């Protein structure tokens, strides 16, 4: 039997099909203005026996799609991370507009979680805005930050205040890559705070689009002195988790 | 709306246009959140009626009482003893403060980072939309948290009948003395207001009336232990909210009537939600009418609330007042003793509250605790961290929610609540 998991985030939609616990298909697109439309487009031509939606658009999808189940992104990410790393104990997910930290017990059950509050600070959106301000493409932002020779300090984690700090640093002639690194540090500080509230040791499974950023990964493991493990397709973890939850329920 | 109501509101000095807006919002919220619930006990019809007449009949009753020279006292906190008001022939009403109103005007008087409850109390005053506030002969403010304490200084410039009661911060002998002497001072102030001297008989009678009201709520709370739960958390919260407005004797009677019905339901294993629905205990800041946001999210996400460790809930109604004293002095001692046990977060240290949270979790067989802190409320948000730690040590899942009266974060809170319920069910 084939099970689909779909993760409708604020920025992107991911779809994963699993059969016998293995991924047989994965797709991704932008969320756009009409998440349900995008989700349905992504499903075109695919056949499956059941579908589970997660992400902020899960309820919209559930209403528009017959027999769809829903699960929160917390549980989906926890399950997905556990499928990638069987002994995962701590999960950090930083997506387009939110971030979360989850602690799991030995058998993979959620023990505690934290989610960021209602602003862009510490999320992919923050990095995106800042990259644009500094004239980097999002893909080059992390690598550029890694080349910085010294550490500048940006105190604010708030997008609006950080922007003005950046403006004054530029005016003072600071190096672009050093500013970039300081901004990365600000995201990491926020993530570290959240992680600290759920768990204090052991490796961290890092998922979500921001996990593709090498500078964030490096700073995270340096700051926390903990190993940071990134799944092969960090953005797919939520959709994978949703599909696997459905599969395990079907065989219960 | 009847013309009678309109002229009544006008005479009270309400801003009719703004008041219409408020009633519209309230009616809609009640419709969406309360009337849409399934399997409600029939007895809740009484509360539906009370809510539909909250600015109508009940105000008319209060005005009729005033005609007969009874005085109305408004209060913002469960530390203001209803026994004393009743004994001196006055009626005590809670001033709700559960919705944002006239926010821009409020922010001319209060900093933005003030909790929603305090802001709301100003909003209702500034927009002239609360008939309870406008018909009160005395408004009691109390020195609890810093926010309220300082806000009353400003409130004093907006109303001419504010009475400020001082409260202790520690449960020491000195604290107890302070509370007792503040209650004496309050007693004199109320006696002066009504011209009625409190006697042993009137105080005893008042104590009994309030005790009966509390006992009815205790009975209701006990029935929520059953699985399936015979009444929703929203409905039980409503009963706790109406506790502050209604005629005490009628309230007691109505709650007892619902309890009879609930007992019948329990014997038939009939509930509002299926058996084994995850059970949540609320703990934290008071939820005043019409602040139904979080319970509504929780009960539409697949869980049921089985208790409220809150001032609009068990913290407010726990413990009866001993009525065996033979003198006014002895009865006043009993009043002070009863209120001195309230474990509000403005006290330091406040171990009692943590003990009660554990006790309630066990008594009501809760699977998890949601700690509710209003944004910018230091006392409760500070306590939420040791509370969470304690629960974690006891293996009880805990979710801390910090929010305000706004609706912008409903989606995000719903996700967190759903994840918490998944965590409990796992
Ligand atoms: S929380 Fe404290 S200040 Fe607020 S109503 Fe309760 S006792 Fe009064
Ligand atoms: S909710 Fe907190 S800050 Fe607001 S009045 Fe009550 S104790 Fe004070």
XYZ file of C-alpha atoms and ligand atoms in Angstrom:
694
model
C 0.000 0.000 0.000
C 1.125 3.533 -0.776
C 0.720 6.396 1.678
C 1.114 10.088 0.969
C 2.245 12.793 3.352
C 1.879 16.423 2.455
C 3.412 19.301 4.389
C 1.773 22.612 3.572
C 4.030 25.262 5.018
C 3.814 29.000 4.695
C 6.516 29.045 2.002
C 6.610 25.651 0.368
C 4.575 22.493 -0.038
C 6.268 19.099 0.133
C 4.855 15.764 -0.828
C 6.240 12.320 -0.067
C 4.902 8.885 -1.028
C 5.986 5.878 0.996
C 5.530 2.205 0.416
C 6.654 -0.340 2.972
C 8.408 2.420 4.924
C 10.465 3.566 1.944
C 10.172 6.794 0.010
C 9.112 6.131 -3.557
C 8.353 9.667 -4.678
C 8.898 13.209 -3.420
C 7.897 16.563 -4.830
C 8.060 20.173 -3.794
C 6.566 23.505 -4.883
C 6.002 27.046 -3.645
C 2.934 27.606 -1.502
C 1.831 30.661 -3.456
C -1.475 32.376 -2.731
C -3.647 29.296 -2.876
C -2.080 26.489 -0.856
C -4.846 23.981 -1.571
C -4.577 24.552 -5.298
C -0.789 24.086 -5.173
C -1.177 20.973 -3.074
C -3.648 19.452 -5.487
C -1.414 20.280 -8.421
C 1.415 18.495 -6.695
C -0.766 15.409 -6.366
C -1.654 15.247 -10.042
C -1.075 11.893 -11.647
C -0.205 10.153 -8.371
C -1.991 7.197 -6.911
C -2.031 6.321 -3.238
C -4.188 4.638 -0.623
C -4.360 7.417 1.907
C -3.080 10.910 2.601
C -2.124 12.781 5.749
C -1.601 16.545 5.794
C 0.585 18.563 8.141
C 1.855 22.134 8.322
C -0.103 25.325 8.801
C -2.325 24.567 5.774
C -3.352 21.122 7.034
C -6.885 22.101 8.010
C -7.508 23.891 4.729
C -6.407 20.776 2.943
C -8.497 18.508 5.129
C -11.596 20.511 4.237
C -10.836 20.454 0.535
C -9.684 16.878 0.147
C -11.817 13.874 0.877
C -10.570 11.424 3.499
C -7.446 13.381 4.333
C -6.170 13.109 7.879
C -4.152 15.738 9.708
C -1.314 15.717 12.159
C 0.592 18.643 13.645
C 3.990 19.571 12.271
C 5.465 18.779 15.707
C 4.496 15.145 15.564
C 5.224 14.872 11.833
C 8.743 16.248 12.235
C 9.420 14.068 15.233
C 8.358 10.967 13.309
C 10.217 11.975 10.160
C 13.412 12.737 12.071
C 13.180 9.412 13.829
C 12.871 7.636 10.481
C 16.059 9.297 9.268
C 18.006 8.802 12.495
C 16.597 5.948 14.512
C 17.908 7.177 17.858
C 17.023 10.855 17.387
C 16.379 12.421 20.806
C 16.236 16.107 19.964
C 14.808 17.671 16.831
C 15.190 21.234 15.645
C 13.166 22.386 12.688
C 13.579 25.827 11.193
C 11.268 26.502 8.326
C 10.143 29.518 6.367
C 8.105 31.152 9.056
C 8.356 29.120 12.170
C 10.735 27.062 14.188
C 10.372 24.379 16.778
C 12.438 22.238 19.108
C 11.261 18.804 20.202
C 12.546 16.302 22.727
C 11.754 12.615 22.272
C 12.066 9.748 24.703
C 13.842 6.506 23.875
C 10.863 5.049 22.114
C 10.330 8.180 20.017
C 7.426 9.671 21.957
C 7.271 13.441 22.280
C 8.197 14.548 25.775
C 8.372 18.285 25.313
C 8.323 20.880 22.583
C 8.702 24.607 22.047
C 7.587 26.739 19.114
C 8.679 30.236 18.282
C 6.191 32.999 18.823
C 4.399 34.912 16.177
C 7.228 36.716 14.392
C 9.857 36.101 11.759
C 12.815 36.281 14.159
C 14.946 33.166 13.997
C 13.270 31.693 10.911
C 14.043 31.264 7.243
C 12.139 34.445 6.536
C 14.592 36.412 8.646
C 17.550 35.029 6.711
C 15.812 35.677 3.424
C 15.132 39.329 4.222
C 18.645 39.874 5.501
C 20.273 38.152 2.510
C 18.360 40.448 0.228
C 19.361 43.519 2.249
C 22.995 42.598 1.872
C 22.716 41.681 -1.790
C 23.271 37.926 -1.433
C 21.200 35.187 -2.975
C 19.732 32.918 -0.340
C 21.918 30.020 -1.462
C 25.101 32.066 -1.199
C 24.239 33.640 2.109
C 25.495 30.789 4.309
C 28.698 30.126 2.362
C 29.509 33.862 2.374
C 28.982 34.040 6.127
C 31.397 31.139 6.549
C 34.185 33.178 4.943
C 33.950 35.966 7.544
C 37.240 36.584 9.297
C 35.954 38.132 12.457
C 32.832 38.220 14.554
C 30.644 41.297 14.625
C 27.784 41.532 17.039
C 24.178 42.121 16.102
C 22.134 42.271 19.253
C 18.652 42.252 17.927
C 16.820 39.118 16.848
C 13.837 41.131 15.699
C 13.722 41.579 11.930
C 12.927 45.260 12.098
C 15.619 46.177 14.630
C 18.207 43.886 13.063
C 17.617 45.627 9.748
C 18.489 48.962 11.252
C 21.562 47.507 12.930
C 22.614 46.175 9.535
C 22.085 49.573 7.935
C 24.335 51.270 10.444
C 26.998 48.556 10.099
C 26.983 49.046 6.336
C 27.274 52.782 6.855
C 30.324 52.202 9.034
C 31.877 50.197 6.210
C 31.725 46.775 7.882
C 32.488 43.738 5.781
C 29.434 42.171 4.136
C 30.335 38.620 4.973
C 31.010 39.567 8.585
C 27.590 41.152 8.841
C 26.165 37.999 7.289
C 27.850 35.873 9.923
C 26.530 38.054 12.732
C 23.011 37.645 11.346
C 23.434 33.891 11.231
C 24.561 34.035 14.831
C 21.365 35.800 15.749
C 19.273 32.982 14.284
C 21.398 30.433 16.105
C 21.053 32.266 19.418
C 17.322 32.060 19.124
C 17.367 28.379 18.175
C 19.793 27.598 20.991
C 17.462 29.239 23.497
C 14.569 27.139 22.305
C 16.629 23.926 22.300
C 17.900 24.657 25.789
C 14.356 24.661 27.077
C 13.668 21.153 25.777
C 16.946 19.292 26.158
C 20.497 19.904 27.275
C 22.619 17.190 25.719
C 22.957 14.658 22.925
C 22.920 15.042 19.160
C 20.386 17.238 17.403
C 18.535 16.324 14.230
C 18.180 19.548 12.281
C 15.415 19.717 9.681
C 13.610 22.332 7.606
C 14.881 24.545 4.788
C 17.313 26.426 7.022
C 19.164 23.179 7.771
C 20.613 23.447 4.265
C 22.556 26.515 5.417
C 26.099 25.384 6.281
C 26.899 28.405 8.411
C 23.853 27.882 10.643
C 24.823 24.231 11.067
C 28.374 25.086 12.020
C 27.444 27.860 14.445
C 24.790 25.702 16.021
C 27.109 22.853 16.821
C 29.859 25.262 17.993
C 27.515 27.195 20.250
C 25.844 24.203 21.827
C 28.828 21.875 21.676
C 26.465 19.189 20.428
C 26.519 17.147 17.284
C 24.174 18.420 14.567
C 22.839 15.836 12.114
C 21.001 16.835 8.964
C 18.713 14.448 7.060
C 19.321 13.951 3.346
C 16.341 16.072 2.385
C 15.761 18.302 5.402
C 12.700 19.975 3.920
C 10.954 16.674 3.357
C 11.014 15.529 6.967
C 7.525 16.795 7.834
C 5.868 15.223 4.795
C 7.782 12.003 5.360
C 6.663 11.904 8.972
C 3.026 12.467 8.005
C 3.139 9.615 5.475
C 4.777 7.273 7.972
C 2.255 8.062 10.702
C -0.529 7.171 8.326
C 1.228 3.992 7.297
C 1.791 2.851 10.859
C -1.856 3.545 11.713
C -3.007 1.525 8.748
C -1.062 -1.487 9.936
C -1.982 -1.232 13.604
C -33.267 45.262 22.088
C -36.203 46.661 23.953
C -36.646 50.395 24.320
C -36.634 49.929 28.070
C -33.101 48.607 27.909
C -31.980 51.429 25.672
C -33.274 54.099 27.990
C -31.834 52.232 30.969
C -28.395 52.187 29.332
C -28.737 55.830 28.375
C -29.590 56.773 31.936
C -26.518 54.925 33.123
C -24.448 57.106 30.825
C -23.365 54.335 28.441
C -22.137 55.195 24.975
C -24.967 53.500 23.104
C -23.125 53.108 19.833
C -20.043 51.542 21.341
C -22.242 49.461 23.608
C -24.094 48.064 20.597
C -20.780 47.043 19.112
C -19.836 45.261 22.324
C -23.139 43.416 22.542
C -22.792 42.426 18.894
C -19.335 40.968 19.447
C -20.393 39.244 22.652
C -23.501 37.747 21.064
C -21.557 36.465 18.092
C -18.818 34.950 20.221
C -21.409 33.272 22.426
C -23.154 31.875 19.393
C -19.953 30.568 17.812
C -18.332 29.214 20.931
C -21.155 28.204 23.263
C -24.300 27.524 21.305
C -22.402 25.511 18.706
C -21.362 22.925 21.325
C -22.987 19.519 21.177
C -24.507 17.414 23.960
C -24.836 20.306 26.394
C -26.729 19.667 29.612
C -30.237 21.099 29.430
C -29.629 23.077 32.593
C -27.171 25.274 30.682
C -30.215 27.000 29.234
C -30.263 28.994 32.417
C -26.773 30.298 31.738
C -27.620 30.988 28.116
C -30.434 33.113 29.416
C -28.220 34.887 31.956
C -25.705 35.632 29.225
C -28.345 36.931 26.858
C -29.593 39.226 29.629
C -26.229 40.101 31.090
C -26.708 43.774 30.227
C -30.503 43.602 30.335
C -32.472 41.902 33.088
C -29.579 41.586 35.512
C -28.866 45.304 35.301
C -32.562 45.997 35.722
C -32.480 43.882 38.890
C -29.505 45.775 40.216
C -31.189 49.096 39.500
C -34.318 47.878 41.277
C -32.158 46.946 44.256
C -30.695 50.425 44.171
C -34.218 51.853 44.178
C -34.682 50.016 47.433
C -31.520 51.623 48.815
C -29.268 48.609 48.356
C -25.768 49.514 47.224
C -23.785 47.934 44.422
C -20.071 47.274 44.831
C -17.884 46.355 41.884
C -14.715 44.318 42.328
C -11.806 43.178 40.184
C -10.393 40.454 42.399
C -11.402 37.462 44.486
C -9.786 39.020 47.554
C -12.762 41.354 48.006
C -15.011 39.480 50.457
C -18.557 39.145 49.239
C -19.595 38.207 52.786
C -18.890 41.729 54.028
C -20.785 43.352 51.171
C -23.837 41.136 51.618
C -23.862 41.530 55.402
C -24.091 45.293 55.013
C -26.937 45.049 52.538
C -24.844 45.577 49.424
C -24.474 43.459 46.299
C -21.019 42.551 45.035
C -20.479 42.156 41.300
C -17.338 41.186 39.463
C -16.209 43.574 36.757
C -15.348 41.293 33.933
C -12.436 42.695 31.863
C -12.300 39.787 29.452
C -12.205 41.554 26.084
C -10.165 44.213 24.315
C -12.047 47.420 23.938
C -11.049 50.956 22.919
C -7.416 49.882 22.771
C -6.118 53.167 21.347
C -7.757 55.158 24.113
C -6.445 52.749 26.733
C -2.906 53.181 25.501
C -3.113 56.867 26.326
C -3.317 55.835 29.964
C -1.392 52.584 30.179
C 1.842 51.319 28.639
C 1.410 48.857 25.809
C 3.045 46.094 27.768
C 0.283 45.912 30.354
C -1.695 42.677 30.651
C -4.965 42.375 28.750
C -7.016 42.173 31.930
C -5.920 45.560 33.192
C -6.160 47.122 29.748
C -9.641 45.734 29.363
C -10.811 47.195 32.673
C -9.749 50.601 31.380
C -11.249 49.992 27.964
C -14.680 49.302 29.426
C -14.470 52.434 31.539
C -13.133 54.738 28.835
C -15.560 53.537 26.181
C -18.462 53.676 28.676
C -19.802 50.246 27.775
C -20.061 48.410 31.101
C -23.383 48.909 32.893
C -22.053 47.145 36.009
C -19.224 49.618 36.309
C -21.539 52.555 35.722
C -24.150 51.450 38.229
C -21.651 50.614 40.981
C -21.727 52.835 44.058
C -18.247 51.761 45.007
C -15.460 50.224 42.940
C -12.877 48.251 44.845
C -9.336 48.044 43.588
C -6.764 45.920 45.406
C -3.009 46.096 45.662
C -2.144 42.802 44.096
C 0.307 42.832 41.184
C 2.263 45.976 40.346
C 0.273 46.437 37.161
C -3.027 46.644 38.970
C -1.626 48.624 41.862
C -0.335 51.369 39.626
C -3.276 51.191 37.240
C -5.665 51.961 40.107
C -3.819 55.211 40.679
C -4.773 56.202 37.160
C -8.216 54.626 37.467
C -8.744 56.960 40.430
C -8.592 59.898 38.054
C -11.348 58.402 35.873
C -13.899 57.457 38.535
C -14.866 59.148 41.789
C -15.842 56.062 43.765
C -12.684 53.980 43.810
C -11.757 52.344 47.085
C -8.294 50.820 47.247
C -7.693 47.826 49.487
C -4.177 46.940 50.504
C -3.144 43.290 50.450
C -0.211 41.423 51.983
C 2.441 39.760 49.835
C 3.547 37.090 52.278
C 1.650 34.479 54.232
C 3.214 35.551 57.517
C 1.653 36.619 60.805
C 2.138 40.197 59.735
C 0.516 39.442 56.412
C -2.464 37.927 58.151
C -2.721 40.993 60.423
C -2.646 43.318 57.465
C -5.397 41.422 55.690
C -7.546 41.351 58.798
C -7.142 45.077 59.391
C -7.823 45.857 55.735
C -11.029 43.836 55.966
C -12.000 45.826 59.057
C -11.382 49.027 57.169
C -13.398 47.706 54.225
C -16.221 46.715 56.579
C -16.407 50.274 57.940
C -16.324 51.718 54.436
C -19.161 49.466 53.308
C -21.167 50.200 56.443
C -20.722 53.873 55.802
C -21.788 53.463 52.191
C -24.954 51.558 53.014
C -25.712 53.020 56.421
C -26.177 49.470 57.696
C -24.140 48.179 60.570
C -22.996 44.582 60.210
C -24.314 42.319 62.961
C -23.492 38.766 63.996
C -26.693 37.608 62.334
C -26.252 39.470 59.085
C -22.643 38.356 58.750
C -23.523 34.752 59.529
C -26.314 34.867 57.004
C -23.985 36.354 54.377
C -21.350 33.734 55.052
C -23.945 31.020 54.569
C -25.159 32.506 51.303
C -21.661 32.681 49.838
C -20.733 29.250 51.202
C -23.746 27.730 49.518
C -22.711 29.264 46.243
C -19.213 27.837 46.668
C -20.551 24.453 47.725
C -22.649 24.271 44.563
C -19.541 24.940 42.488
C -17.632 22.312 44.474
C -20.373 19.843 43.672
C -20.144 20.716 39.999
C -16.354 20.301 40.058
C -16.589 16.848 41.623
C -18.903 15.681 38.858
C -16.259 16.539 36.288
C -14.132 13.673 37.592
C -16.376 11.228 35.735
C -15.316 9.752 32.414
C -17.004 10.519 30.049
C -17.131 14.060 31.420
C -20.781 15.134 31.732
C -20.153 18.853 31.094
C -17.722 20.688 28.862
C -14.951 22.818 30.320
C -16.422 25.798 28.492
C -19.771 25.368 30.229
C -18.195 24.795 33.621
C -16.068 27.894 33.086
C -19.208 29.846 32.264
C -20.761 28.793 35.562
C -17.610 29.973 37.325
C -17.775 33.257 35.444
C -21.457 33.864 36.198
C -20.625 33.218 39.884
C -19.458 36.843 39.961
C -22.610 38.489 38.573
C -25.672 36.586 39.405
C -28.019 36.810 42.326
C -26.294 34.404 44.755
C -29.321 32.367 45.819
C -30.582 31.925 42.280
C -27.104 30.999 41.093
C -26.779 28.314 43.766
C -30.127 26.875 42.858
C -29.338 26.801 39.128
C -25.957 25.166 39.581
C -27.456 22.529 41.852
C -30.110 21.849 39.273
C -27.447 21.268 36.626
C -25.638 18.974 39.049
C -28.773 16.848 39.424
C -28.863 16.501 35.678
C -25.154 15.706 35.509
C -25.542 12.970 38.102
C -28.201 11.435 35.938
C -25.926 11.682 32.942
C -23.091 10.022 34.814
C -25.310 7.127 35.847
C -26.141 6.630 32.170
C -22.498 7.079 31.156
C -23.497 9.993 28.975
C -20.893 12.652 28.328
C -20.206 15.714 26.230
C -17.265 13.981 24.620
C -16.572 10.258 24.187
C -14.993 8.255 26.957
C -11.175 8.488 27.147
C -11.071 11.953 25.617
C -7.767 13.475 26.820
C -8.355 15.470 30.003
C -6.750 18.840 30.596
C -6.370 20.898 33.747
C -6.071 24.648 33.243
C -3.851 26.588 35.569
C -2.950 30.241 35.670
C -4.456 33.670 35.101
C -8.183 34.251 35.532
C -10.414 34.004 32.457
C -13.060 36.692 32.701
C -16.146 36.917 30.454
C -15.896 36.779 27.431
C -12.365 35.424 27.385
C -13.126 31.956 26.035
C -10.310 31.777 23.503
C -8.092 29.057 24.957
C -10.827 26.724 26.274
C -12.515 26.993 22.914
C -9.290 26.047 21.107
C -8.690 23.122 23.461
C -12.194 21.717 23.281
C -12.351 21.956 19.506
C -8.998 20.174 19.231
C -10.043 16.887 20.790
C -9.568 17.370 24.529
C -11.807 18.277 27.441
C -11.018 20.639 30.305
C -11.742 19.064 33.672
C -10.734 21.821 36.062
C -9.512 25.390 36.405
C -6.752 26.262 38.836
C -7.691 29.910 38.476
C -9.465 32.730 40.281
C -12.370 32.149 37.937
C -12.337 28.565 39.135
C -11.034 26.661 42.091
C -8.542 29.220 43.398
C -11.443 31.600 43.800
C -13.972 29.186 45.261
C -11.803 26.777 47.278
C -12.522 26.723 51.049
C -15.684 27.771 52.808
C -15.798 30.448 55.479
C -16.345 29.135 58.987
C -19.676 30.456 60.230
C -19.514 29.187 63.800
C -18.179 32.402 65.374
C -20.342 34.008 68.054
C -19.222 37.597 67.624
C -18.697 39.882 64.645
C -15.040 39.871 65.539
C -14.813 36.091 65.467
C -16.660 35.941 62.164
C -14.387 38.599 60.674
C -11.464 36.444 61.770
C -12.986 33.527 59.920
C -13.443 35.657 56.804
C -9.812 36.752 56.926
C -8.673 33.161 57.496
C -10.599 31.939 54.508
C -9.300 34.561 52.089
C -5.773 34.413 53.432
C -5.520 30.928 51.964
C -5.963 32.132 48.374
C -2.781 31.184 46.558
C -2.532 34.050 44.094
C 0.834 34.419 42.363
C 1.333 37.847 43.914
C 2.342 36.034 47.115
C 5.895 35.020 47.805
C 6.751 32.264 48.281
C 3.735 30.501 46.883
C 4.296 26.787 47.348
C 0.603 26.244 48.097
C -0.291 26.919 44.506
C 2.105 24.282 43.239
C 0.721 21.770 45.736
C -2.788 22.579 44.592
C -1.906 22.122 40.937
C -0.606 18.635 41.660
C -3.545 17.857 43.886
C -6.034 18.975 41.256
C -4.248 17.118 38.451
C -4.684 13.929 40.446
C -8.172 14.624 41.768
C -9.610 15.423 38.337
C -7.564 12.685 36.644
C -6.040 15.157 34.222
C -3.655 13.788 31.590
C -1.872 17.104 31.230
C -1.792 20.691 32.418
C -2.003 23.796 30.277
C -0.543 26.779 32.051
C -2.291 29.922 30.940
C -0.417 33.167 31.329
C -1.647 36.472 30.033
C 1.075 38.187 28.115
C 2.955 40.684 30.338
C 1.631 39.095 33.522
C 4.803 38.736 35.524
C 3.492 36.891 38.587
C 1.911 34.019 36.687
C 4.427 33.771 33.872
C 7.241 33.717 36.415
C 5.518 30.940 38.317
C 4.836 28.988 35.148
C 8.481 27.922 34.948
C 8.726 26.235 38.380
C 5.230 24.847 37.793
C 6.354 23.263 34.544
C 9.465 21.900 36.201
C 7.488 20.369 39.027
C 5.037 18.729 36.650
C 7.851 17.426 34.536
C 9.410 15.798 37.606
C 6.067 14.181 38.334
C 5.814 12.912 34.762
C 2.806 15.110 33.970
C 2.902 16.771 30.530
C 2.652 20.547 30.716
C 2.191 23.166 28.026
C 2.810 26.807 28.774
C 0.730 29.234 26.752
C 1.294 32.945 26.969
C -1.220 35.000 25.063
C -3.560 37.986 25.136
C -7.135 38.689 24.096
C -6.238 39.147 20.412
C -7.134 36.527 17.838
C -3.998 36.766 15.666
C -2.286 33.840 17.338
C -5.213 31.414 17.305
C -3.716 29.317 14.475
C -0.362 29.030 16.186
C -1.887 28.196 19.559
C -4.129 25.599 17.947
C -1.087 23.860 16.485
C 0.631 23.818 19.860
C -2.476 22.569 21.639
C -3.037 19.846 19.037
C 0.586 18.767 19.335
C 0.186 18.683 23.105
C -2.864 16.466 22.772
C -0.941 14.177 20.406
C 1.837 14.074 22.982
C -0.635 13.028 25.685
C -2.193 10.356 23.473
C 1.100 8.943 22.270
S -5.013 36.358 40.153
Fe -4.582 37.400 42.083
S -4.925 39.529 41.601
Fe -5.938 38.358 39.992
S -8.056 38.075 40.681
Fe -6.883 36.347 41.388
S -6.265 36.873 43.466
Fe -6.849 38.754 42.449
S -3.227 38.836 34.941
Fe -1.306 39.146 36.023
S -0.616 41.191 35.412
Fe -2.790 41.020 34.887
S -3.857 41.830 36.653
Fe -3.698 39.628 36.992
S -1.819 39.330 38.187
Fe -1.784 41.409 37.326
